C-alpha positions as a Python dict, from the first residue, in 0.01 Angstrom:
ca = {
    (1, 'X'): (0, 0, 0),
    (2, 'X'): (298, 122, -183),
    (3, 'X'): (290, 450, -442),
    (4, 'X'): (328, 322, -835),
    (5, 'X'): (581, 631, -822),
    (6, 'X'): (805, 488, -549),
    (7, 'X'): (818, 133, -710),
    (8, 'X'): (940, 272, -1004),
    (9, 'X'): (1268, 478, -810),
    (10, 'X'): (1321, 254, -530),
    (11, 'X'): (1666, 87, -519),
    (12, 'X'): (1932, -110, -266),
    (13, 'X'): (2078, 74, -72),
    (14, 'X'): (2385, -191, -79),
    (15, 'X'): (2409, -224, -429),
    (16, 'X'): (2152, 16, -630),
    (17, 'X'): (2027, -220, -827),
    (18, 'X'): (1643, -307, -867),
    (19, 'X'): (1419, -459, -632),
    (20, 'X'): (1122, -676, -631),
    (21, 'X'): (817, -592, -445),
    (22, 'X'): (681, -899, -249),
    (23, 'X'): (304, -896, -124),
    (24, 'X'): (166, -1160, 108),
    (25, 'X'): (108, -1147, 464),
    (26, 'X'): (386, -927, 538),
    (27, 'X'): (576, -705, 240),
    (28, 'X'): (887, -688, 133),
    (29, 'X'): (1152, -540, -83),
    (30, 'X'): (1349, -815, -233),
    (31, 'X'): (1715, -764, -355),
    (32, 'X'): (1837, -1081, -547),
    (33, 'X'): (2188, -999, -613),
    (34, 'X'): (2284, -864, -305),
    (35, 'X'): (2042, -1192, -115),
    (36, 'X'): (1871, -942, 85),
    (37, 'X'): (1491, -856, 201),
    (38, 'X'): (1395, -506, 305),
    (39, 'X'): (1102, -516, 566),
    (40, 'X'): (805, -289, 510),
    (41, 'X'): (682, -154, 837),
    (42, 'X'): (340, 38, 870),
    (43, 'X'): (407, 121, 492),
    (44, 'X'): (666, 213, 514),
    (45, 'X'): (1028, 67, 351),
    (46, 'X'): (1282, -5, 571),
    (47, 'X'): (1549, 79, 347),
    (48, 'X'): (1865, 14, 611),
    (49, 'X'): (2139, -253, 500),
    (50, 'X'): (2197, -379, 906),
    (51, 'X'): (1781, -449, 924),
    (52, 'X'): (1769, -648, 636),
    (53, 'X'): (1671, -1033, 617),
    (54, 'X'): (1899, -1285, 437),
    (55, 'X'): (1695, -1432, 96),
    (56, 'X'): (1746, -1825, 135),
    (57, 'X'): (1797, -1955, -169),
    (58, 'X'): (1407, -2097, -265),
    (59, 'X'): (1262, -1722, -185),
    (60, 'X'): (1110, -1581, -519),
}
C-alpha cells in the first residue's frame, strides 16, 4: 500500500510533472505526458526512467 504522504510529493523523474496512481493486480505510477508507467515492486516505486513501461494509447 502506498503512504497518503508520498502520493501527494511523488513526481517523474523525466519530466516532474504529476502522476497517477494505478491499483489493480499489479500498481503503477502513471505519467501521461511523458507516456510512461513506473512499476511498483514489493511497495515500493520504481522511480528509474530506463525501467519504465510505454502507456499505449487506451491505458487510463
Amino acid at each position: 500500500m502506498i503512504d497518503d504522504e508520498l502520493l501527494k510529493i511523488i513526481a517523474c523523474p523525466k519530466c516532474k510533472g504529476d502522476l497517477e496512481y494505478v491499483k489493480g493486480e499489479e500498481e503503477f505510477f502513471d505519467c501521461h505526458k511523458c507516456k510512461l508507467r513506473y512499476p511498483i515492486r514489493n511497495d515500493i516505486p520504481v522511480m528509474l526512467i530506463d525501467q519504465a513501461l510505454i502507456l499505449e494509447d487506451n491505458t487510463r
